[in-house]
């Protein structure tokens, strides 16, 4: 169908790209993913941060964390493995050195938190709850790179326990980030929704491994690691699709997004927003390019609000 | 501890390939036009480039354009302010460097740079030795060229010790000689210069001619850097080395490129090679 038959009176259109995640309004649905954009400052000279819908910081733990032994990354077919092991500046270091800059940027700041036992998550969340300039908390329930780090999002009861505890101390929008390394991701999403999460983000990396055949050594110091990049995109789209069948809270789609088309796939599958991860390393402007691309797409397709695309897949 | 040099701005540009030519077996020299990067580049800086063709006109989907997915890091080997070009020397070791070797003059590459910490400049009245293995020679052209052009140091105060597997991989040694710098060569197979490791040349120099070396610069394979650092320590000599590492982002966000460093009183700390390096003080890194 041509555009003129869709809109008989084609006026110049400025599509509304804004979306909401719980009480959080984003100017557009494009965020950058935890662990792939540092604390925002690193890319500030290269990317107009104010054009992003939001920035998700590297996972913060109560104390600065050294991380895993190198090598920590290996390239794979259309993707990469990492075993960083959550090396981060710790919550106090973040508040002291990183947050003041982020507060000056006109974009949503979502702080990703992690830890071992529930108490560690709670401690970080409580500390952040006192700070200005934070628009949401994303809970890394699913880091495959620290001992025990995956437990919270592989068992629906444990997932619910963590979110219930955090809900008590966090008024900010609470986003549960899920692992794809489960049989039924929809079930986990359902349990965190019931426990009070405002949104879910999916997916974190897929567990993977690569071996150097000459030395017969694993290519990662952590032996196994997390797979990310375009290779995982179909898995991620399917995860969003499955979650959308089970929950009513917004879904933030993550996994292998490199282009506007990729982002649109996620929105159509049911995501209210998306995050760009590994693609930032390849092209730091991926996120802002996608924002421009979504604008063009909506204008061309006669879409006045991007919200009308969310979950609009045409299934026979 | 190396003090962070004053942060230079980082650019992401489409750099035109001015020339890309073979200079030895599997060894290439590429000139790229990027005036912004050239203006801010200092010896020791590196660039991070997309080796494949990612021009907006490409009909390929984005993921296919970015194959291999990740950028590849290379030290800046030379720069020409007047022409706005910089050069890299690279060896084809895998898919990414192979694709780079097929890029032709007139095409363009997506380049991020200049990145990383730079070398302490060569200073007048302080004789230096630059010891390199293989393509580790790359940053030393820039280091020597810059000091001579700035009139800060005399070529007579510089010595290059350059080792490689075989004679044909020693391409570029004549460039140093043309600058008036003393060059000693070593090859694993004896086809040129000393038959053996280049670090033996360093050992001899430090024993026979210690006044030739008041500061040491090292770049090359890990065993060679480890040995050089050990010799420097024995001789009580200060210096720097430029490290490699697997670098997904190149700008300090991914935490993948780390090396253990000695940082009293904290002990051992993982530092990112891309932002705290690639240039480190000789004794601060714990080499694998
Ligand atoms: C700061 C820095 C400066 C560099 N400068 C130069 C330079 O001036 N000239 C040059 O030829 N090379 C340089 N390198 C190394 C260069 O980046 C790698 O050779 C290149 O990325 C290999 O890509 P590939 O796809 O061809 O090989 P791959 O298929 O990725 O790998 C082939 C082989 O090379 C090894 N390798 C891959 N990447 C690296 C790396 N970054 N460091 C060490 N080994 C690696 C792999 O383990 C594998 O054994 C530099 C690296 C760094 C970090
Ligand atoms: C190097 C690297 C580090 C990451 N660190 C974190 C992290 O600290 N916390 C987190 O929740 N996710 C982390 N992730 C996962 C990403 O946020 C994202 O969920 C995943 O990479 C999939 O998206 P992508 O394919 O677009 O990269 C990391 C990913 C990479 C590649
Ligand atoms: S390459 Fe990403 S932190 Fe160094």
XYZ file of C-alpha atoms and ligand atoms in Angstrom:
692
model
C 0.000 0.000 0.000
C 1.452 3.353 -0.908
C 1.765 6.067 1.625
C -0.729 8.375 -0.053
C -3.526 5.842 0.384
C -2.651 5.545 4.074
C -2.589 9.289 4.696
C -4.657 11.177 2.177
C -3.452 14.475 3.616
C 0.294 14.019 3.955
C 1.491 16.816 6.211
C 5.078 17.020 7.321
C 5.208 14.792 10.295
C 7.359 14.939 13.401
C 6.803 11.517 14.854
C 6.517 11.216 18.628
C 9.315 8.861 19.664
C 8.683 9.077 23.399
C 7.867 5.963 25.394
C 7.257 5.237 29.062
C 8.823 2.644 31.318
C 6.684 2.659 34.442
C 6.742 6.238 35.677
C 9.808 7.023 33.590
C 9.270 8.912 30.363
C 12.012 8.478 27.764
C 12.350 10.974 24.913
C 12.948 8.042 22.609
C 13.180 4.274 23.034
C 16.928 3.986 22.439
C 19.144 3.295 25.452
C 22.718 2.090 25.662
C 23.306 -1.172 27.516
C 25.102 -1.812 30.762
C 28.794 -2.611 30.435
C 29.045 -1.293 26.896
C 28.996 2.445 27.517
C 30.961 2.790 30.731
C 29.564 5.576 32.863
C 28.674 7.842 29.939
C 31.766 10.049 30.155
C 33.945 7.860 27.961
C 31.889 8.421 24.811
C 30.863 11.998 25.590
C 33.300 13.478 23.075
C 32.115 11.202 20.278
C 28.383 10.906 20.812
C 25.725 13.538 21.493
C 24.476 11.868 24.655
C 21.449 14.143 24.885
C 20.025 12.493 21.787
C 19.843 9.111 23.478
C 16.713 7.976 25.287
C 18.920 6.988 28.188
C 22.171 5.568 29.453
C 22.444 2.395 31.508
C 25.648 2.327 33.525
C 28.025 -0.560 34.118
C 26.806 -2.839 36.929
C 27.717 -1.392 40.324
C 28.569 -3.527 43.320
C 28.953 -2.294 46.930
C 32.741 -2.182 46.676
C 34.952 -1.609 43.643
C 35.432 -5.021 42.065
C 38.611 -6.299 40.360
C 36.971 -8.618 37.807
C 38.164 -11.834 36.181
C 41.581 -12.894 34.921
C 42.409 -11.917 31.340
C 41.933 -12.649 28.525
C 38.447 -11.289 28.971
C 37.161 -11.170 25.416
C 37.234 -13.223 22.251
C 35.657 -12.478 18.921
C 33.284 -15.088 17.475
C 31.125 -15.349 14.358
C 29.053 -12.146 14.301
C 29.603 -11.722 17.999
C 31.960 -11.739 20.939
C 32.435 -13.547 24.202
C 33.288 -11.669 27.369
C 34.178 -12.649 30.897
C 34.737 -9.245 32.465
C 33.465 -10.332 35.848
C 31.851 -7.010 36.749
C 35.008 -4.930 37.189
C 33.523 -1.621 38.337
C 34.257 1.442 40.466
C 31.830 0.490 43.253
C 28.786 2.481 44.288
C 30.708 5.134 46.249
C 33.185 5.647 43.438
C 30.281 6.040 41.051
C 28.504 8.618 43.184
C 31.703 10.574 43.761
C 33.357 10.440 40.321
C 30.781 9.530 37.701
C 27.322 10.700 38.720
C 28.073 14.454 38.804
C 28.778 14.412 35.080
C 25.780 12.223 34.258
C 23.537 14.646 36.159
C 24.439 17.329 33.620
C 23.457 15.256 30.590
C 19.941 15.694 29.255
C 19.074 12.015 29.083
C 17.652 9.378 31.414
C 20.229 7.797 33.699
C 19.517 4.219 34.666
C 21.937 2.704 37.121
C 22.534 -1.016 36.860
C 23.194 -2.809 40.141
C 24.525 -6.233 40.993
C 26.112 -8.292 43.668
C 26.338 -11.683 45.272
C 23.869 -12.031 48.143
C 20.567 -10.084 48.179
C 21.932 -7.787 50.904
C 24.544 -6.450 48.487
C 21.907 -5.486 45.937
C 19.877 -3.848 48.682
C 22.880 -1.915 49.990
C 23.656 -0.486 46.551
C 20.009 0.342 45.862
C 19.572 2.096 49.195
C 22.653 4.187 48.624
C 21.488 5.209 45.137
C 17.975 5.985 46.359
C 19.450 8.996 48.209
C 20.988 10.494 45.074
C 19.637 13.051 42.656
C 19.818 12.555 38.944
C 19.055 8.856 38.812
C 15.966 7.970 36.806
C 15.785 4.243 37.246
C 17.471 1.137 38.585
C 18.174 -1.893 36.445
C 18.915 -5.062 38.370
C 21.538 -7.321 36.845
C 20.009 -10.556 38.061
C 21.785 -12.504 35.428
C 25.477 -11.897 35.152
C 27.031 -15.175 34.016
C 30.511 -13.977 34.949
C 30.489 -13.952 38.729
C 30.067 -16.932 40.979
C 26.387 -17.319 41.813
C 25.561 -14.297 39.687
C 23.076 -16.167 37.568
C 20.990 -17.670 40.323
C 18.522 -14.841 40.703
C 17.142 -15.024 37.266
C 17.133 -18.743 36.671
C 14.740 -19.567 39.510
C 11.381 -17.737 39.562
C 11.170 -17.831 43.367
C 14.641 -16.427 43.923
C 14.001 -13.812 41.252
C 10.820 -12.752 43.048
C 12.619 -12.662 46.408
C 15.244 -10.272 45.118
C 12.737 -7.948 43.471
C 10.440 -7.975 46.511
C 13.318 -6.885 48.738
C 14.446 -4.183 46.343
C 10.899 -2.919 45.830
C 10.808 -2.075 49.545
C 13.780 0.270 49.289
C 13.405 1.639 45.752
C 10.748 4.096 44.649
C 12.465 4.678 41.326
C 11.408 2.598 38.334
C 12.798 -0.884 38.945
C 13.840 -2.881 35.902
C 14.720 -6.570 36.198
C 17.338 -7.659 33.657
C 16.924 -11.290 32.709
C 19.186 -14.026 31.431
C 18.316 -16.030 28.342
C 20.003 -19.078 29.871
C 16.724 -20.571 31.095
C 14.070 -22.856 29.685
C 11.187 -20.416 30.026
C 12.126 -16.750 30.285
C 8.441 -15.784 30.280
C 7.977 -17.532 33.610
C 10.806 -15.555 35.219
C 9.396 -12.337 33.799
C 5.996 -13.202 35.234
C 7.473 -13.761 38.692
C 9.335 -10.430 38.770
C 6.220 -8.620 37.562
C 4.275 -10.102 40.479
C 7.079 -9.125 42.853
C 6.705 -5.488 41.813
C 9.158 -4.828 38.989
C 8.148 -1.907 36.758
C 9.750 -3.401 33.682
C 11.979 -6.208 32.479
C 14.957 -5.969 30.191
C 16.034 -8.933 28.111
C 18.430 -10.316 27.284
C 21.742 -10.444 29.025
C 24.459 -12.469 27.303
C 24.159 -16.152 26.398
C 26.620 -18.533 28.023
C 29.337 -19.473 25.564
C 32.855 -20.821 25.174
C 35.660 -20.798 22.629
C 38.893 -22.788 22.571
C 42.247 -22.100 20.924
C 42.935 -25.413 19.199
C 46.705 -24.932 19.082
C 47.120 -24.417 22.808
C 43.832 -26.243 23.662
C 43.184 -23.494 26.131
C 39.859 -21.723 26.533
C 40.105 -18.306 24.891
C 38.715 -16.648 28.028
C 40.393 -16.458 31.406
C 36.971 -17.149 32.890
C 36.785 -20.299 30.689
C 33.155 -19.648 29.747
C 31.683 -16.219 29.179
C 28.757 -14.321 27.749
C 27.972 -14.175 24.039
C 26.728 -10.872 22.628
C 26.418 -9.125 19.284
C 24.381 -9.737 16.128
C 24.696 -13.509 16.541
C 22.266 -13.442 19.484
C 19.614 -11.147 18.008
C 17.089 -13.800 16.918
C 17.324 -15.392 20.362
C 16.664 -12.006 21.946
C 13.710 -11.184 19.702
C 12.161 -14.540 20.585
C 12.740 -13.833 24.280
C 10.949 -10.484 24.009
C 8.141 -12.160 22.119
C 7.748 -14.864 24.795
C 7.845 -12.342 27.640
C 5.255 -10.152 25.917
C 2.853 -13.116 25.996
C 3.180 -13.320 29.771
C 3.448 -9.844 31.290
C 1.825 -6.431 30.996
C 4.794 -4.370 32.253
C 7.044 -2.809 29.589
C 9.872 -4.828 28.098
C 13.252 -3.387 27.133
C 14.717 -5.456 24.299
C 18.465 -6.082 24.165
C 20.645 -8.315 22.027
C 22.634 -7.778 18.863
C 21.036 -4.506 17.861
C 23.168 -2.716 15.268
C 20.685 -0.888 13.067
C 17.298 0.794 12.902
C 15.787 -2.370 11.385
C 17.085 -4.395 14.325
C 15.544 -1.957 16.800
C 12.221 -2.019 14.957
C 12.108 -5.800 15.094
C 12.269 -5.647 18.874
C 9.584 -2.976 19.131
C 7.262 -4.904 16.828
C 7.904 -8.092 18.829
C 6.710 -6.294 21.971
C 9.539 -4.175 23.382
C 8.729 -0.648 24.577
C 12.374 0.368 24.356
C 15.672 -1.145 23.302
C 19.304 -1.083 24.383
C 22.352 -1.041 22.149
C 25.255 -3.060 23.578
C 28.195 -4.527 21.705
C 27.468 -2.315 18.679
C 28.749 0.679 20.675
C 32.262 -0.772 20.464
C 31.922 -1.102 16.713
C 30.307 2.266 16.112
C 29.809 4.509 19.142
C 27.143 6.419 17.218
C 24.924 3.356 16.725
C 22.385 4.541 19.315
C 22.044 8.074 17.976
C 21.970 6.759 14.390
C 19.071 4.500 15.374
C 17.200 7.437 16.915
C 17.493 9.268 13.590
C 16.544 6.102 11.720
C 13.399 5.558 13.806
C 12.374 9.114 13.140
C 12.766 8.626 9.395
C 10.978 5.278 9.466
C 7.980 6.672 11.338
C 7.764 9.684 9.053
C 7.917 7.475 5.962
C 5.380 5.002 7.270
C 3.013 7.694 8.472
C 3.385 6.639 12.107
C 2.600 9.501 14.480
C 3.671 7.779 17.697
C 6.248 5.052 17.946
C 4.179 3.590 20.763
C 1.750 2.292 18.151
C 4.483 -0.031 16.900
C 5.022 -1.792 20.220
C 3.836 -5.378 19.960
C 2.353 -4.759 16.532
C 3.601 -7.982 14.955
C 1.088 -9.362 12.494
C 0.725 -12.979 13.396
C -1.575 -15.075 11.246
C 53.332 5.096 37.895
C 52.866 6.707 34.505
C 51.049 10.014 34.907
C 48.170 10.204 32.446
C 49.223 12.545 29.664
C 46.883 15.444 29.013
C 43.828 13.894 27.405
C 43.680 14.581 23.700
C 40.329 14.676 21.955
C 39.221 11.481 20.221
C 37.713 11.559 16.745
C 35.675 9.095 14.750
C 36.342 9.827 11.099
C 36.108 8.315 7.633
C 39.738 8.285 6.614
C 40.634 7.940 2.975
C 43.164 5.273 2.103
C 45.951 7.190 0.376
C 48.167 4.156 -0.188
C 48.257 0.569 1.049
C 51.316 -1.322 -0.088
C 53.170 -4.505 0.696
C 56.650 -3.965 2.154
C 57.580 -7.539 3.023
C 56.022 -10.988 3.262
C 52.632 -10.413 4.884
C 53.836 -6.954 5.891
C 52.033 -3.774 4.829
C 52.285 -0.023 5.078
C 49.072 1.994 4.896
C 48.665 5.792 4.665
C 45.353 7.252 5.815
C 44.114 10.819 5.504
C 42.606 12.145 8.734
C 43.774 15.693 9.517
C 41.947 15.845 12.894
C 43.688 12.718 14.129
C 47.057 13.766 12.722
C 46.854 17.133 14.448
C 46.483 15.555 17.878
C 48.546 12.397 17.399
C 51.624 11.953 19.601
C 54.146 9.105 19.609
C 52.647 6.062 21.333
C 49.064 6.807 20.326
C 47.110 4.149 18.499
C 44.033 4.118 16.284
C 41.145 1.649 16.298
C 39.806 0.879 12.894
C 37.038 -0.943 11.132
C 38.880 -2.988 8.539
C 35.823 -3.781 6.405
C 33.846 -1.573 4.052
C 31.113 0.237 5.976
C 30.287 3.040 3.597
C 26.627 4.097 3.894
C 26.060 3.142 0.239
C 26.758 -0.529 0.952
C 23.738 -2.724 0.134
C 24.780 -5.217 2.836
C 22.927 -5.311 6.156
C 24.861 -3.575 8.912
C 25.971 -6.754 10.698
C 27.381 -8.072 7.440
C 29.294 -4.855 6.797
C 30.909 -5.229 10.210
C 32.593 -8.567 9.560
C 34.818 -9.026 11.478
C 32.661 -7.408 14.133
C 35.259 -5.655 16.245
C 37.676 -2.858 15.453
C 41.396 -3.608 15.232
C 44.048 -1.522 17.069
C 47.265 -0.288 15.409
C 50.023 2.023 16.607
C 50.597 5.191 14.655
C 53.908 4.707 12.838
C 54.363 8.049 11.157
C 52.520 11.269 10.580
C 52.632 14.040 8.042
C 51.049 17.237 9.338
C 51.279 19.015 5.996
C 49.381 16.304 4.113
C 47.127 15.424 7.037
C 48.032 11.760 6.773
C 49.255 9.143 9.184
C 50.714 5.715 8.528
C 50.460 2.258 10.035
C 52.659 -0.783 9.596
C 50.783 -4.030 9.984
C 51.320 -7.713 9.639
C 48.649 -10.040 8.294
C 48.024 -12.475 11.154
C 44.324 -13.278 10.696
C 41.091 -12.338 9.025
C 40.960 -8.692 10.028
C 44.460 -7.781 8.905
C 43.898 -9.791 5.718
C 40.805 -7.726 4.866
C 42.754 -4.559 5.666
C 45.423 -5.617 3.171
C 42.790 -5.764 0.410
C 41.565 -2.183 0.922
C 42.606 0.077 -1.931
C 43.632 3.699 -2.325
C 40.553 5.893 -2.698
C 38.431 3.756 -0.365
C 37.754 4.922 3.173
C 37.995 3.385 6.628
C 36.146 4.229 9.842
C 38.906 5.267 12.261
C 38.748 6.112 15.952
C 41.688 7.990 17.393
C 44.117 9.091 18.562
C 43.848 6.765 21.560
C 45.839 5.802 24.636
C 48.753 7.166 26.614
C 51.824 8.408 24.798
C 55.544 7.837 25.231
C 57.623 10.160 27.365
C 59.219 12.225 24.591
C 62.878 11.739 23.797
C 64.730 14.580 25.526
C 67.954 16.305 24.644
C 71.056 15.029 26.326
C 69.463 11.740 27.296
C 70.617 8.916 24.991
C 67.871 6.403 24.333
C 67.545 2.881 23.006
C 64.435 1.711 21.171
C 64.200 -2.068 21.060
C 61.603 -3.639 18.803
C 60.477 -7.071 17.719
C 58.633 -7.394 14.399
C 55.871 -4.839 13.832
C 56.692 -3.529 17.301
C 58.960 -1.165 15.369
C 55.918 0.854 14.252
C 55.595 3.416 17.069
C 59.343 4.086 17.096
C 59.368 5.765 13.675
C 56.963 8.325 15.087
C 58.872 8.612 18.379
C 62.207 9.309 16.674
C 60.767 11.438 13.878
C 58.892 13.683 16.303
C 61.927 14.313 18.534
C 64.184 15.118 15.595
C 61.630 17.362 13.848
C 60.980 19.254 17.057
C 64.739 19.747 17.393
C 64.563 18.255 20.866
C 67.040 15.444 20.354
C 69.872 14.478 18.044
C 69.822 11.243 16.051
C 73.314 10.489 17.394
C 71.722 10.032 20.828
C 69.361 7.323 19.577
C 69.933 3.627 19.010
C 67.467 1.211 17.430
C 67.721 -2.512 18.107
C 65.399 -4.276 15.710
C 64.733 -8.003 15.622
C 62.483 -10.197 13.510
C 62.133 -13.791 12.381
C 63.883 -13.192 9.087
C 65.569 -10.439 7.044
C 62.552 -9.641 4.855
C 60.548 -8.684 7.967
C 63.061 -6.000 8.946
C 61.615 -3.580 6.432
C 61.946 0.002 7.595
C 65.381 -0.152 9.241
C 66.727 2.064 6.429
C 64.244 4.769 7.455
C 66.002 5.094 10.811
C 69.404 5.099 9.120
C 68.177 7.853 6.809
C 67.357 9.882 9.918
C 70.950 9.344 11.065
C 70.067 6.851 13.806
C 72.286 3.896 14.594
C 70.463 0.607 13.882
C 71.484 -2.914 14.900
C 69.553 -5.865 13.524
C 68.892 -9.386 14.721
C 67.086 -12.287 13.058
C 65.989 -15.653 14.375
C 67.328 -17.368 11.228
C 70.526 -15.364 10.822
C 69.561 -13.910 7.422
C 70.451 -10.412 8.613
C 72.405 -8.928 11.490
C 72.956 -10.873 14.666
C 71.768 -14.515 14.573
C 69.571 -14.713 17.666
C 67.322 -12.684 19.890
C 67.405 -8.918 19.715
C 67.512 -8.802 23.512
C 71.059 -10.181 23.321
C 71.990 -6.981 21.479
C 70.491 -4.994 24.332
C 72.395 -7.031 26.887
C 75.669 -6.397 25.011
C 74.976 -2.693 24.644
C 74.158 -2.254 28.312
C 77.370 -4.053 29.255
C 79.759 -2.528 26.727
C 78.280 0.906 26.128
C 76.028 1.853 29.026
C 76.367 5.563 28.272
C 74.403 4.975 25.024
C 71.296 4.196 27.039
C 69.832 6.463 29.692
C 66.252 5.536 28.834
C 64.749 2.452 27.151
C 61.702 2.066 24.917
C 60.396 -1.452 24.243
C 57.744 -2.821 21.872
C 57.328 -6.347 20.575
C 56.324 -9.888 21.538
C 55.739 -10.558 25.240
C 58.862 -12.697 25.905
C 61.024 -9.998 24.357
C 59.393 -7.301 26.473
C 59.743 -9.400 29.614
C 63.447 -9.955 28.970
C 64.034 -6.287 28.156
C 62.283 -5.167 31.332
C 64.417 -7.598 33.345
C 67.634 -6.265 31.765
C 66.545 -2.700 32.470
C 65.851 -3.571 36.073
C 69.296 -5.119 36.516
C 70.872 -2.018 34.998
C 68.724 0.321 37.080
C 67.389 1.788 33.865
C 64.063 3.554 33.430
C 61.926 3.138 30.367
C 58.574 2.370 28.848
C 56.948 -0.348 26.811
C 53.948 -0.455 24.537
C 51.623 -3.396 25.097
C 49.039 -5.206 23.008
C 45.813 -6.765 24.124
C 42.416 -7.777 22.860
C 40.511 -4.525 22.566
C 36.790 -4.572 21.868
C 36.140 -0.862 22.549
C 39.538 0.863 22.668
C 38.197 3.715 24.793
C 37.964 2.248 28.289
C 34.333 1.179 28.563
C 34.358 -2.608 28.189
C 37.062 -3.576 30.722
C 38.279 -6.376 28.455
C 41.846 -5.298 27.681
C 43.267 -5.387 31.208
C 46.747 -6.307 32.431
C 47.807 -6.736 36.051
C 49.894 -3.795 37.239
C 51.878 -3.224 40.409
C 50.272 -0.339 42.252
C 51.561 0.148 45.767
C 49.991 0.263 48.287
C 46.912 -1.325 46.684
C 49.000 -4.233 45.387
C 48.054 -5.626 42.016
C 45.405 -3.794 40.047
C 43.904 -4.543 36.636
C 44.559 -1.595 34.352
C 43.014 -1.130 30.923
C 45.657 -1.237 28.201
C 43.586 1.059 25.961
C 43.372 4.018 28.348
C 46.042 3.490 31.024
C 48.350 2.219 28.251
C 49.255 0.953 25.765
C 52.433 2.670 26.969
C 53.409 1.664 30.501
C 56.509 2.086 32.611
C 58.784 -0.928 32.222
C 58.437 -2.203 35.760
C 54.769 -1.526 36.423
C 53.173 -4.300 34.341
C 53.180 -7.951 35.373
C 53.654 -9.598 31.985
C 52.109 -13.039 31.473
C 47.706 -0.843 21.053
C 47.971 -1.846 19.970
C 48.777 -1.497 18.914
C 49.014 -2.405 17.886
N 49.808 -2.018 16.866
C 50.028 -2.857 15.838
C 50.831 -2.445 14.741
O 51.327 -1.316 14.694
N 50.998 -3.314 13.721
C 50.454 -4.581 13.742
O 50.638 -5.331 12.782
N 49.704 -5.006 14.785
C 49.479 -4.177 15.825
N 48.704 -4.595 16.877
C 48.128 -5.964 16.847
C 46.933 -5.993 15.920
O 45.889 -5.239 16.492
C 46.444 -7.438 15.695
O 47.438 -8.138 15.010
C 45.179 -7.492 14.876
O 44.111 -6.987 15.636
C 44.864 -8.909 14.460
O 43.627 -8.934 13.778
P 43.256 -10.144 12.807
O 41.798 -10.125 12.596
O 44.102 -10.129 11.597
O 43.686 -11.411 13.613
P 42.773 -12.315 14.548
O 42.095 -13.318 13.686
O 41.972 -11.484 15.438
O 43.900 -12.992 15.380
C 44.980 -13.689 14.760
C 46.019 -13.993 15.805
O 46.541 -12.780 16.354
C 46.274 -12.707 17.759
N 45.798 -11.358 18.075
C 44.622 -10.796 17.700
N 44.498 -9.545 18.174
C 45.609 -9.309 18.865
C 46.075 -8.200 19.591
N 45.382 -7.082 19.718
N 47.267 -8.288 20.185
C 48.004 -9.420 20.075
N 47.600 -10.493 19.383
C 46.445 -10.455 18.802
C 45.195 -13.703 18.023
O 45.268 -14.236 19.339
C 45.455 -14.768 16.988
O 46.440 -15.658 17.418
C 48.449 -3.719 17.926
C 47.636 -4.079 18.992
C 47.394 -3.159 20.005
C 46.514 -3.541 21.140
C 31.873 -6.335 27.464
C 30.483 -6.450 28.004
C 30.228 -6.116 29.332
C 28.950 -6.223 29.860
N 28.730 -5.873 31.161
C 27.474 -5.932 31.670
C 27.213 -5.514 32.999
O 28.086 -5.054 33.732
N 25.935 -5.614 33.462
C 24.910 -6.074 32.692
O 23.775 -6.121 33.143
N 25.131 -6.464 31.412
C 26.381 -6.396 30.888
N 26.594 -6.786 29.572
C 25.483 -7.299 28.780
C 24.900 -6.225 27.871
O 24.356 -5.165 28.626
C 23.807 -6.813 26.958
O 22.753 -7.304 27.748
C 24.317 -7.948 26.098
O 25.624 -7.698 25.664
C 23.448 -8.213 24.872
O 23.344 -7.082 24.049
P 24.283 -6.826 22.753
O 24.224 -8.059 21.922
O 23.691 -5.639 22.080
O 25.655 -6.572 23.271
C 27.883 -6.687 29.039
C 28.144 -7.002 27.700
C 29.416 -6.887 27.174
C 29.643 -7.244 25.732
S 39.315 -2.170 24.968
Fe 37.529 -1.804 26.118
S 38.372 -1.144 28.014
Fe 40.107 -1.347 26.773
